mmCIF file of C-alpha atoms and ligand atoms in Angstrom:
data_model
loop_
_atom_site.group_PDB
_atom_site.id
_atom_site.type_symbol
_atom_site.label_atom_id
_atom_site.label_comp_id
_atom_site.label_asym_id
_atom_site.label_seq_id
_atom_site.Cartn_x
_atom_site.Cartn_y
_atom_site.Cartn_z
ATOM 1 C CA UNK H 260 0.345 -0.063 0.233
ATOM 2 C CA UNK H 261 0.883 3.528 -0.730
ATOM 3 C CA UNK H 262 0.660 5.335 2.435
ATOM 4 C CA UNK H 263 1.367 8.725 0.362
ATOM 5 C CA UNK H 264 -1.164 8.284 -2.228
ATOM 6 C CA UNK H 265 -3.690 10.482 -2.028
ATOM 7 C CA UNK H 266 -6.959 8.571 -1.226
ATOM 8 C CA UNK H 267 -10.170 8.932 -3.626
ATOM 9 C CA UNK H 268 -12.929 10.847 -2.096
ATOM 10 C CA UNK H 269 -16.114 8.474 -0.983
ATOM 11 C CA UNK H 270 -17.426 7.336 2.093
ATOM 12 C CA UNK H 271 -15.304 4.025 2.449
ATOM 13 C CA UNK H 272 -12.259 5.463 1.612
ATOM 14 C CA UNK H 273 -13.300 8.442 3.960
ATOM 15 C CA UNK H 274 -13.416 5.775 6.407
ATOM 16 C CA UNK H 275 -9.902 4.298 5.737
ATOM 17 C CA UNK H 276 -8.203 7.913 5.726
ATOM 18 C CA UNK H 277 -9.746 8.424 9.283
ATOM 19 C CA UNK H 278 -8.372 4.960 10.540
ATOM 20 C CA UNK H 279 -4.632 5.935 8.692
ATOM 21 C CA UNK H 280 -4.788 9.491 10.035
ATOM 22 C CA UNK H 281 -5.850 8.364 13.340
ATOM 23 C CA UNK H 282 -2.736 6.167 13.325
ATOM 24 C CA UNK H 283 -0.153 8.804 12.449
ATOM 25 C CA UNK H 284 1.966 9.808 15.325
ATOM 26 C CA UNK H 285 3.265 13.510 15.503
ATOM 27 C CA UNK H 286 6.850 13.996 16.748
ATOM 28 C CA UNK H 287 8.340 17.224 16.901
ATOM 29 C CA UNK H 288 12.257 15.684 15.731
ATOM 30 C CA UNK H 289 12.317 12.208 14.062
ATOM 31 C CA UNK H 290 16.084 10.685 13.713
ATOM 32 C CA UNK H 291 17.028 8.176 10.877
ATOM 33 C CA UNK H 292 20.129 6.003 11.667
ATOM 34 C CA UNK H 293 21.709 4.852 14.764
ATOM 35 C CA UNK H 294 25.315 5.476 14.312
ATOM 36 C CA UNK H 295 27.553 8.092 16.062
ATOM 37 C CA UNK H 296 25.821 10.899 14.239
ATOM 38 C CA UNK H 297 22.218 9.750 14.684
ATOM 39 C CA UNK H 298 22.896 9.026 18.574
ATOM 40 C CA UNK H 299 25.100 12.559 18.990
ATOM 41 C CA UNK H 300 22.345 14.343 17.387
ATOM 42 C CA UNK H 301 19.683 12.618 19.980
ATOM 43 C CA UNK H 302 21.747 13.639 22.494
ATOM 44 C CA UNK H 303 21.420 17.168 21.573
ATOM 45 C CA UNK H 304 18.097 17.247 20.230
ATOM 46 C CA UNK H 305 17.083 15.223 23.601
ATOM 47 C CA UNK H 306 18.447 17.882 26.077
ATOM 48 C CA UNK H 307 16.964 20.746 24.074
ATOM 49 C CA UNK H 308 13.541 19.364 24.882
ATOM 50 C CA UNK H 309 13.092 18.334 21.219
ATOM 51 C CA UNK H 310 11.662 14.995 22.559
ATOM 52 C CA UNK H 311 13.421 13.010 19.431
ATOM 53 C CA UNK H 312 12.055 9.740 18.432
ATOM 54 C CA UNK H 313 15.206 7.682 16.498
ATOM 55 C CA UNK H 314 14.357 5.128 14.127
ATOM 56 C CA UNK H 315 17.332 2.702 14.030
ATOM 57 C CA UNK H 316 17.408 1.446 10.658
ATOM 58 C CA UNK H 317 18.490 -2.266 9.592
ATOM 59 C CA UNK H 318 22.094 -2.372 11.302
ATOM 60 C CA UNK H 319 21.585 -1.020 15.301
ATOM 61 C CA UNK H 320 24.547 1.063 15.919
ATOM 62 C CA UNK H 321 25.771 1.401 12.287
ATOM 63 C CA UNK H 322 29.224 0.469 10.719
ATOM 64 C CA UNK H 323 30.891 0.565 14.349
ATOM 65 C CA UNK H 324 29.299 -2.151 15.274
ATOM 66 C CA UNK H 325 30.996 -4.438 12.801
ATOM 67 C CA UNK H 326 34.728 -2.832 13.982
ATOM 68 C CA UNK H 327 36.185 -5.019 16.893
ATOM 69 C CA UNK H 328 38.656 -1.986 18.764
ATOM 70 C CA UNK H 329 37.870 1.501 18.390
ATOM 71 C CA UNK H 330 41.155 3.214 19.950
ATOM 72 C CA UNK H 331 40.814 6.946 17.957
ATOM 73 C CA UNK H 332 38.024 8.154 19.516
ATOM 74 C CA UNK H 333 38.564 10.746 22.311
ATOM 75 C CA UNK H 334 37.932 9.715 25.736
ATOM 76 C CA UNK H 335 38.839 6.364 25.653
ATOM 77 C CA UNK H 336 42.211 6.187 27.032
ATOM 78 C CA UNK H 337 42.188 2.586 26.944
ATOM 79 C CA UNK H 338 39.991 1.816 23.231
ATOM 80 C CA UNK H 339 36.639 0.518 23.725
ATOM 81 C CA UNK H 340 34.745 -1.941 21.201
ATOM 82 C CA UNK H 341 32.510 -0.508 18.780
ATOM 83 C CA UNK H 342 29.845 -2.457 19.934
ATOM 84 C CA UNK H 343 30.486 -0.992 23.458
ATOM 85 C CA UNK H 344 31.057 2.456 22.140
ATOM 86 C CA UNK H 345 27.443 2.044 20.316
ATOM 87 C CA UNK H 346 25.821 1.083 23.644
ATOM 88 C CA UNK H 347 27.002 4.010 25.479
ATOM 89 C CA UNK H 348 26.058 6.509 22.980
ATOM 90 C CA UNK H 349 22.732 5.025 23.088
ATOM 91 C CA UNK H 350 22.176 4.852 26.864
ATOM 92 C CA UNK H 351 23.602 8.146 26.574
ATOM 93 C CA UNK H 352 20.886 9.423 24.223
ATOM 94 C CA UNK H 353 18.406 7.595 26.312
ATOM 95 C CA UNK H 354 18.851 9.260 29.400
ATOM 96 C CA UNK H 355 17.724 12.391 28.363
ATOM 97 C CA UNK H 356 14.786 11.156 26.767
ATOM 98 C CA UNK H 357 15.179 10.126 23.255
ATOM 99 C CA UNK H 358 12.754 7.231 22.085
ATOM 100 C CA UNK H 359 14.955 4.925 20.687
ATOM 101 C CA UNK H 360 12.973 1.938 18.427
ATOM 102 C CA UNK H 361 13.842 -0.725 16.093
ATOM 103 C CA UNK H 362 12.570 -0.537 12.594
ATOM 104 C CA UNK H 363 13.738 0.951 9.467
ATOM 105 C CA UNK H 364 12.370 4.058 7.455
ATOM 106 C CA UNK H 365 11.183 2.760 4.087
ATOM 107 C CA UNK H 366 9.763 5.750 2.679
ATOM 108 C CA UNK H 367 9.399 9.526 3.370
ATOM 109 C CA UNK H 368 7.770 11.976 1.481
ATOM 110 C CA UNK H 369 9.225 15.395 2.224
ATOM 111 C CA UNK H 370 7.340 17.566 -0.138
ATOM 112 C CA UNK H 371 4.892 19.435 2.723
ATOM 113 C CA UNK H 372 5.586 19.641 6.506
ATOM 114 C CA UNK H 373 5.222 17.938 8.978
ATOM 115 C CA UNK H 374 7.678 15.578 6.873
ATOM 116 C CA UNK H 375 6.058 11.903 6.419
ATOM 117 C CA UNK H 376 8.054 8.880 7.290
ATOM 118 C CA UNK H 377 6.789 5.505 6.795
ATOM 119 C CA UNK H 378 8.463 2.740 9.085
ATOM 120 C CA UNK H 379 8.610 -0.931 8.301
ATOM 121 C CA UNK H 380 6.138 -0.014 5.342
ATOM 122 C CA UNK H 381 3.129 0.493 7.752
ATOM 123 C CA UNK H 382 3.517 2.894 10.744
ATOM 124 C CA UNK H 383 3.458 6.353 9.556
ATOM 125 C CA UNK H 384 5.381 9.280 11.504
ATOM 126 C CA UNK H 385 5.061 12.997 11.060
ATOM 127 C CA UNK H 386 7.859 15.214 11.876
ATOM 128 C CA UNK H 387 8.448 18.876 11.920
ATOM 129 C CA UNK H 388 12.438 18.326 11.666
ATOM 130 C CA UNK H 389 14.091 15.251 10.021
ATOM 131 C CA UNK H 390 17.458 14.098 10.779
ATOM 132 C CA UNK H 391 18.961 11.857 8.475
ATOM 133 C CA UNK H 392 21.800 10.051 9.886
ATOM 134 C CA UNK H 393 21.677 6.539 7.611
ATOM 135 C CA UNK H 394 25.062 6.714 6.852
ATOM 136 C CA UNK H 395 27.226 4.365 4.058
ATOM 137 C CA UNK H 396 27.777 1.088 3.506
ATOM 138 C CA UNK H 397 31.623 -0.184 2.386
ATOM 139 C CA UNK H 398 31.214 -2.204 -0.196
ATOM 140 C CA UNK H 399 32.803 -5.958 -0.260
ATOM 141 C CA UNK H 400 33.897 -8.466 -2.773
ATOM 142 C CA UNK H 401 31.372 -10.731 -1.820
ATOM 143 C CA UNK H 402 33.532 -13.863 -0.474
ATOM 144 C CA UNK H 403 32.567 -16.324 1.860
ATOM 145 C CA UNK H 404 36.026 -15.781 3.396
ATOM 146 C CA UNK H 405 35.778 -12.202 3.394
ATOM 147 C CA UNK H 406 33.025 -12.866 6.043
ATOM 148 C CA UNK H 407 34.909 -15.208 8.014
ATOM 149 C CA UNK H 408 37.600 -12.892 8.826
ATOM 150 C CA UNK H 409 35.321 -9.591 9.223
ATOM 151 C CA UNK H 410 36.710 -7.698 12.175
ATOM 152 C CA UNK H 411 39.495 -10.296 12.697
ATOM 153 C CA UNK H 412 41.698 -9.365 9.486
ATOM 154 C CA UNK H 413 39.487 -8.370 7.187
ATOM 155 C CA UNK H 414 38.572 -4.553 7.305
ATOM 156 C CA UNK H 415 37.030 -1.973 5.697
ATOM 157 C CA UNK H 416 38.388 1.072 7.226
ATOM 158 C CA UNK H 417 42.264 1.197 7.380
ATOM 159 C CA UNK H 418 42.385 4.730 9.755
ATOM 160 C CA UNK H 419 40.042 2.546 11.988
ATOM 161 C CA UNK H 420 42.091 -1.009 12.101
ATOM 162 C CA UNK H 421 45.400 -0.180 10.303
ATOM 163 C CA UNK H 422 47.244 0.234 13.700
ATOM 164 C CA UNK H 423 46.495 -3.426 14.393
ATOM 165 C CA UNK H 424 48.645 -4.366 11.384
ATOM 166 C CA UNK H 425 51.767 -2.424 12.596
ATOM 167 C CA UNK H 426 55.131 -3.696 11.013
ATOM 168 C CA UNK H 427 53.076 -6.417 9.431
ATOM 169 C CA UNK H 428 52.046 -7.098 5.666
ATOM 170 C CA UNK H 429 48.436 -6.263 4.206
ATOM 171 C CA UNK H 430 46.603 -5.838 1.079
ATOM 172 C CA UNK H 431 44.313 -3.461 -0.179
ATOM 173 C CA UNK H 432 41.798 -3.856 -3.170
ATOM 174 C CA UNK H 433 40.736 -1.601 -5.528
ATOM 175 C CA UNK H 434 42.173 0.958 -8.022
ATOM 176 C CA UNK H 435 40.158 4.198 -6.817
ATOM 177 C CA UNK H 436 41.252 6.894 -4.738
ATOM 178 C CA UNK H 437 40.063 5.717 -1.672
ATOM 179 C CA UNK H 438 42.336 1.977 -2.107
ATOM 180 C CA UNK H 439 45.327 4.203 -2.539
ATOM 181 C CA UNK H 440 44.597 6.678 0.197
ATOM 182 C CA UNK H 441 44.003 3.712 2.558
ATOM 183 C CA UNK H 442 47.380 1.969 1.105
ATOM 184 C CA UNK H 443 49.526 5.065 1.834
ATOM 185 C CA UNK H 444 48.032 5.273 4.928
ATOM 186 C CA UNK H 445 49.127 1.804 5.794
ATOM 187 C CA UNK H 446 52.084 2.309 4.228
ATOM 188 C CA UNK H 447 53.080 4.791 7.146
ATOM 189 C CA UNK H 448 52.497 1.690 9.625
ATOM 190 C CA UNK H 449 53.040 -1.737 8.091
ATOM 191 C CA UNK H 450 56.363 -3.260 6.518
ATOM 192 C CA UNK H 451 54.466 -3.990 3.313
ATOM 193 C CA UNK H 452 51.521 -3.123 1.798
ATOM 194 C CA UNK H 453 49.884 -4.301 -1.513
ATOM 195 C CA UNK H 454 47.591 -2.788 -3.785
ATOM 196 C CA UNK H 455 45.488 -5.467 -5.174
ATOM 197 C CA UNK H 456 43.843 -3.901 -9.030
ATOM 198 C CA UNK H 457 41.604 -5.895 -11.110
ATOM 199 C CA UNK H 458 42.541 -3.622 -14.322
ATOM 200 C CA UNK H 459 45.805 -3.325 -15.322
ATOM 201 C CA UNK H 460 45.339 0.710 -14.918
ATOM 202 C CA UNK H 461 44.351 2.735 -11.969
ATOM 203 C CA UNK H 462 41.082 4.568 -11.834
ATOM 204 C CA UNK H 463 42.615 6.809 -9.132
ATOM 205 C CA UNK H 464 43.603 10.260 -10.192
ATOM 206 C CA UNK H 465 47.205 10.827 -11.311
ATOM 207 C CA UNK H 466 48.296 12.680 -7.870
ATOM 208 C CA UNK H 467 47.037 9.739 -5.725
ATOM 209 C CA UNK H 468 48.724 7.266 -8.399
ATOM 210 C CA UNK H 469 52.043 9.126 -7.844
ATOM 211 C CA UNK H 470 51.609 8.699 -4.729
ATOM 212 C CA UNK H 471 51.255 5.204 -4.795
ATOM 213 C CA UNK H 472 54.069 4.301 -6.962
ATOM 214 C CA UNK H 473 56.395 6.619 -4.770
ATOM 215 C CA UNK H 474 55.998 5.024 -1.736
ATOM 216 C CA UNK H 475 58.803 2.116 -1.152
ATOM 217 C CA UNK H 476 57.074 -0.282 0.838
ATOM 218 C CA UNK H 477 53.735 -0.263 -1.349
ATOM 219 C CA UNK H 478 53.883 -2.878 -4.224
ATOM 220 C CA UNK H 479 50.925 -2.539 -7.021
ATOM 221 C CA UNK H 480 49.697 -6.077 -8.296
ATOM 222 C CA UNK H 481 47.717 -5.039 -11.337
ATOM 223 C CA UNK H 482 45.296 -7.472 -13.400
ATOM 224 C CA UNK H 483 44.506 -9.184 -10.055
ATOM 225 C CA UNK H 484 41.247 -10.458 -8.958
ATOM 226 C CA UNK H 485 41.207 -11.996 -5.382
ATOM 227 C CA UNK H 486 39.304 -15.130 -5.027
ATOM 228 C CA UNK H 487 40.000 -15.950 -1.353
ATOM 229 C CA UNK H 488 41.442 -14.537 1.871
ATOM 230 C CA UNK H 489 43.189 -17.629 3.776
ATOM 231 C CA UNK H 490 43.821 -18.585 7.085
ATOM 232 C CA UNK H 491 43.144 -20.679 10.123
ATOM 233 C CA UNK H 492 41.835 -18.477 12.634
ATOM 234 C CA UNK H 493 44.001 -15.448 11.694
ATOM 235 C CA UNK H 494 44.023 -14.250 8.199
ATOM 236 C CA UNK H 495 47.715 -15.278 6.636
ATOM 237 C CA UNK H 496 47.314 -14.886 3.115
ATOM 238 C CA UNK H 497 45.439 -14.173 -0.200
ATOM 239 C CA UNK H 498 44.824 -16.025 -3.436
ATOM 240 C CA UNK H 499 44.176 -14.369 -6.667
ATOM 241 C CA UNK H 500 43.915 -14.802 -10.332
ATOM 242 C CA UNK H 501 46.427 -13.013 -12.526
ATOM 243 C CA UNK H 502 45.214 -11.686 -15.647
ATOM 244 C CA UNK H 503 41.429 -13.663 -15.658
ATOM 245 C CA UNK H 504 40.143 -14.506 -18.905
ATOM 246 C CA UNK H 505 43.267 -14.323 -20.615
ATOM 247 C CA UNK H 506 45.057 -17.157 -21.906
ATOM 248 C CA UNK H 507 47.896 -16.823 -19.397
ATOM 249 C CA UNK H 508 45.564 -16.403 -16.607
ATOM 250 C CA UNK H 509 47.033 -18.183 -13.546
ATOM 251 C CA UNK H 510 47.020 -18.249 -9.769
ATOM 252 C CA UNK H 511 48.982 -16.316 -7.262
ATOM 253 C CA UNK H 512 49.415 -16.424 -3.594
ATOM 254 C CA UNK H 513 50.552 -13.871 -1.330
ATOM 255 C CA UNK H 514 51.011 -14.156 2.582
ATOM 256 C CA UNK H 515 49.420 -11.152 4.225
ATOM 257 C CA UNK H 516 48.391 -10.499 7.792
ATOM 258 C CA UNK H 517 45.456 -7.902 6.918
ATOM 259 C CA UNK H 518 43.075 -7.447 3.946
ATOM 260 C CA UNK H 519 41.298 -4.050 3.409
ATOM 261 C CA UNK H 520 38.581 -3.321 1.335
ATOM 262 C CA UNK H 521 39.030 0.275 -0.730
ATOM 263 C CA UNK H 522 36.128 -0.830 -3.570
ATOM 264 C CA UNK H 523 34.186 2.522 -2.221
ATOM 265 C CA UNK H 524 30.657 3.185 -0.162
ATOM 266 C CA UNK H 525 27.412 3.180 -0.616
ATOM 267 C CA UNK H 526 25.536 5.840 0.965
ATOM 268 C CA UNK H 527 22.319 5.055 2.360
ATOM 269 C CA UNK H 528 20.053 7.578 0.784
ATOM 270 C CA UNK H 529 17.864 5.797 -2.209
ATOM 271 C CA UNK H 530 14.570 6.428 0.008
ATOM 272 C CA UNK H 531 15.152 10.288 -0.230
ATOM 273 C CA UNK H 532 16.062 10.799 -3.566
ATOM 274 C CA UNK H 533 13.117 11.950 -4.822
ATOM 275 C CA UNK H 534 13.214 14.846 -2.544
ATOM 276 C CA UNK H 535 16.980 15.519 -1.385
ATOM 277 C CA UNK H 536 19.985 16.762 -3.880
ATOM 278 C CA UNK H 537 22.506 13.953 -4.078
ATOM 279 C CA UNK H 538 26.005 14.091 -5.324
ATOM 280 C CA UNK H 539 26.502 11.830 -8.406
ATOM 281 C CA UNK H 540 27.725 9.026 -6.082
ATOM 282 C CA UNK H 541 24.435 9.474 -4.226
ATOM 283 C CA UNK H 542 25.616 11.586 -1.343
ATOM 284 C CA UNK H 543 23.057 13.701 0.227
ATOM 285 C CA UNK H 544 24.402 17.188 -0.269
ATOM 286 C CA UNK H 545 24.391 19.632 2.501
ATOM 287 C CA UNK H 546 25.041 23.413 2.433
ATOM 288 C CA UNK H 547 29.156 23.666 2.988
ATOM 289 C CA UNK H 548 29.386 24.250 7.117
ATOM 290 C CA UNK H 549 26.028 23.178 7.950
ATOM 291 C CA UNK H 550 23.886 20.431 8.358
ATOM 292 C CA UNK H 551 21.171 21.711 6.103
ATOM 293 C CA UNK H 552 19.957 20.042 3.081
ATOM 294 C CA UNK H 553 18.156 21.450 0.007
ATOM 295 C CA UNK H 554 14.582 20.914 2.055
ATOM 296 C CA UNK H 555 14.054 23.299 4.490
ATOM 297 C CA UNK H 556 13.291 21.580 7.955
ATOM 298 C CA UNK H 557 15.427 18.169 7.079
ATOM 299 C CA UNK H 558 19.400 17.909 8.187
ATOM 300 C CA UNK H 559 21.714 15.390 7.003
ATOM 301 C CA UNK H 560 24.940 14.240 9.106
ATOM 302 C CA UNK H 561 27.394 11.739 9.267
ATOM 303 C CA UNK H 562 28.743 9.515 6.533
ATOM 304 C CA UNK H 563 25.647 9.746 4.493
ATOM 305 C CA UNK H 564 26.613 13.243 3.583
ATOM 306 C CA UNK H 565 30.689 13.266 3.963
ATOM 307 C CA UNK H 566 32.414 10.983 1.188
ATOM 308 C CA UNK H 567 35.825 12.548 2.513
ATOM 309 C CA UNK H 568 36.275 12.070 6.431
ATOM 310 C CA UNK H 569 33.864 9.121 7.438
ATOM 311 C CA UNK H 570 35.039 8.927 10.932
ATOM 312 C CA UNK H 571 32.999 8.250 13.972
ATOM 313 C CA UNK H 572 34.073 11.677 15.579
ATOM 314 C CA UNK H 573 33.638 13.797 12.464
ATOM 315 C CA UNK H 574 30.101 12.214 11.983
ATOM 316 C CA UNK H 575 29.587 12.986 16.105
ATOM 317 C CA UNK H 576 30.353 16.358 15.076
ATOM 318 C CA UNK H 577 28.300 16.572 12.036
ATOM 319 C CA UNK H 578 25.094 15.322 14.378
ATOM 320 C CA UNK H 579 25.558 17.924 16.797
ATOM 321 C CA UNK H 580 25.349 20.370 14.287
ATOM 322 C CA UNK H 581 22.487 18.668 12.839
ATOM 323 C CA UNK H 582 20.646 19.084 16.165
ATOM 324 C CA UNK H 583 21.180 22.509 16.600
ATOM 325 C CA UNK H 584 20.576 23.362 13.373
ATOM 326 C CA UNK H 585 17.334 21.668 13.758
ATOM 327 C CA UNK H 586 16.885 23.436 17.077
ATOM 328 C CA UNK H 587 17.047 26.697 15.366
ATOM 329 C CA UNK H 588 14.811 26.081 12.420
ATOM 330 C CA UNK H 589 11.742 25.029 15.401
ATOM 331 C CA UNK H 590 12.890 28.453 16.901
ATOM 332 C CA UNK H 591 12.478 30.493 13.413
ATOM 333 C CA UNK H 592 8.614 28.725 13.299
ATOM 334 C CA UNK H 593 7.857 29.467 16.776
ATOM 335 C CA UNK H 594 7.523 25.583 17.023
ATOM 336 C CA UNK H 595 10.129 25.384 20.192
HETATM 337 P P1 NDP C 798 35.890 4.410 -7.182
HETATM 338 O O1 NDP C 798 34.442 4.094 -7.484
HETATM 339 O O2 NDP C 798 36.396 5.739 -7.485
HETATM 340 O O3 NDP C 798 36.856 3.019 -7.543
HETATM 341 C C1 NDP C 798 36.385 1.824 -6.760
HETATM 342 C C2 NDP C 798 37.662 0.607 -7.404
HETATM 343 O O4 NDP C 798 37.356 -0.543 -6.658
HETATM 344 C C3 NDP C 798 37.826 0.993 -8.865
HETATM 345 O O5 NDP C 798 39.088 0.855 -8.883
HETATM 346 C C4 NDP C 798 36.895 -0.010 -9.179
HETATM 347 O O6 NDP C 798 37.637 -1.133 -10.037
HETATM 348 C C5 NDP C 798 37.424 -1.185 -7.661
HETATM 349 N N1 NDP C 798 36.696 -2.278 -7.504
HETATM 350 C C6 NDP C 798 35.036 -2.274 -7.384
HETATM 351 N N2 NDP C 798 34.464 -3.386 -7.575
HETATM 352 C C7 NDP C 798 35.413 -4.057 -7.142
HETATM 353 C C8 NDP C 798 35.070 -5.818 -7.329
HETATM 354 N N3 NDP C 798 34.192 -6.169 -6.696
HETATM 355 N N4 NDP C 798 36.795 -6.339 -7.380
HETATM 356 C C9 NDP C 798 37.607 -5.591 -7.420
HETATM 357 N N5 NDP C 798 37.906 -4.298 -7.515
HETATM 358 C C10 NDP C 798 36.884 -3.537 -7.665
HETATM 359 O O7 NDP C 798 35.395 4.461 -5.510
HETATM 360 P P2 NDP C 798 36.232 5.141 -4.335
HETATM 361 O O8 NDP C 798 36.204 4.897 -2.786
HETATM 362 O O9 NDP C 798 37.726 5.007 -4.697
HETATM 363 O O10 NDP C 798 35.962 6.862 -4.758
HETATM 364 C C11 NDP C 798 34.897 6.887 -4.762
HETATM 365 C C12 NDP C 798 35.245 9.001 -4.975
HETATM 366 O O11 NDP C 798 35.689 9.333 -3.446
HETATM 367 C C13 NDP C 798 35.640 9.241 -6.586
HETATM 368 O O12 NDP C 798 35.058 10.451 -6.837
HETATM 369 C C14 NDP C 798 36.949 9.792 -5.883
HETATM 370 O O13 NDP C 798 37.882 10.301 -6.297
HETATM 371 C C15 NDP C 798 36.388 10.022 -4.440
HETATM 372 N N6 NDP C 798 37.908 9.935 -3.558
HETATM 373 C C16 NDP C 798 38.818 11.247 -3.242
HETATM 374 C C17 NDP C 798 39.785 11.071 -1.932
HETATM 375 C C18 NDP C 798 40.912 12.014 -2.230
HETATM 376 O O14 NDP C 798 41.080 12.582 -3.257
HETATM 377 N N7 NDP C 798 41.616 11.932 -1.284
HETATM 378 C C19 NDP C 798 40.243 10.044 -1.260
HETATM 379 C C20 NDP C 798 38.879 8.700 -1.426
HETATM 380 C C21 NDP C 798 37.859 8.995 -2.409
HETATM 381 P P3 NDP C 798 37.628 -0.544 -11.581
HETATM 382 O O15 NDP C 798 38.353 0.258 -11.867
HETATM 383 O O16 NDP C 798 37.937 -1.934 -12.456
HETATM 384 O O17 NDP C 798 35.909 -0.521 -12.217
#
């Protein structure tokens, strides 16, 4: 059922419409997504009496729940696991009254205020302001072995997990700017970094390519397609096919301690695309220096609008901005 479709004017549909309307919940501030950006927005919004309701999304806690140790978030001198940190953020948001709910926002209508959001294809919520914090999802190759070692030898975030591979040998897969950026970061920590590129050339910018070629402990393996991450309890190697589909196709194995994905991220912005301006990759466009989108009253924070920094702390900072922008917006309407 399309919950946003106007209903025909007849007695039967009037009745349905009444029923549907009576089920519509009205809230002041709706936050979609529960990573560091969403929870920080919730903490600020709750403390500002905006009574935020948070729809957690498909992966409560966001990408950090798939990370083991987080050592670069200020305030945790001994480090903390990703899931534990997200539990702390949730508890902090709830302490000030955030209503955190299971469920996924499946449809939105931002054409008029109050904004309409459908949760799990059934419940409809109307909100005076919406804060989007739906994050981005790292792309994986889809290998079974990648899943097996996920979080213990396989990572999609060099800045988060590179430290654990100090002095070791690692591989980064991908031929774009992300892969080279991850590889050069890792090269500062690791003994050796392989960049595994499926084609015979990089897609990355010339400047980034030069960085890769000029870093002595980076070796670029062009024309290599990973087929298996190997090891027993920990990652010990990578199996690849060289020149796949060509007459000289053959298997190549290298020894590595860690395998990093650098094949890009997908911002979780699909359901907003009808209403919000997105960039060519799908990131929500915000007015620089703010969390404002092209729709007044809809704000975006965290990785769904950030293709550059993508850190928990930058996401948290932008979540704070979104709550402050939302509060000011409500104030300007006299609704707060
Ligand atoms: P890109 O889409 O630019 O590159 C993805 C890379 O991953 C390509 O080389 C692609 O190979 C490869 N790839 C994709 N799927 C697979 C697969 N299944 N197996 C093997 N390889 C695969 O993504 P990026 O994240 O690198 O960049 C996204 C955008 O962000 C770009 O515009 C980039 O310029 C920008 N960016 C800029 C940075 C900077 O300037 N510092 C840093 C990071 C990103 P193929 O080429 O064969 O398709």
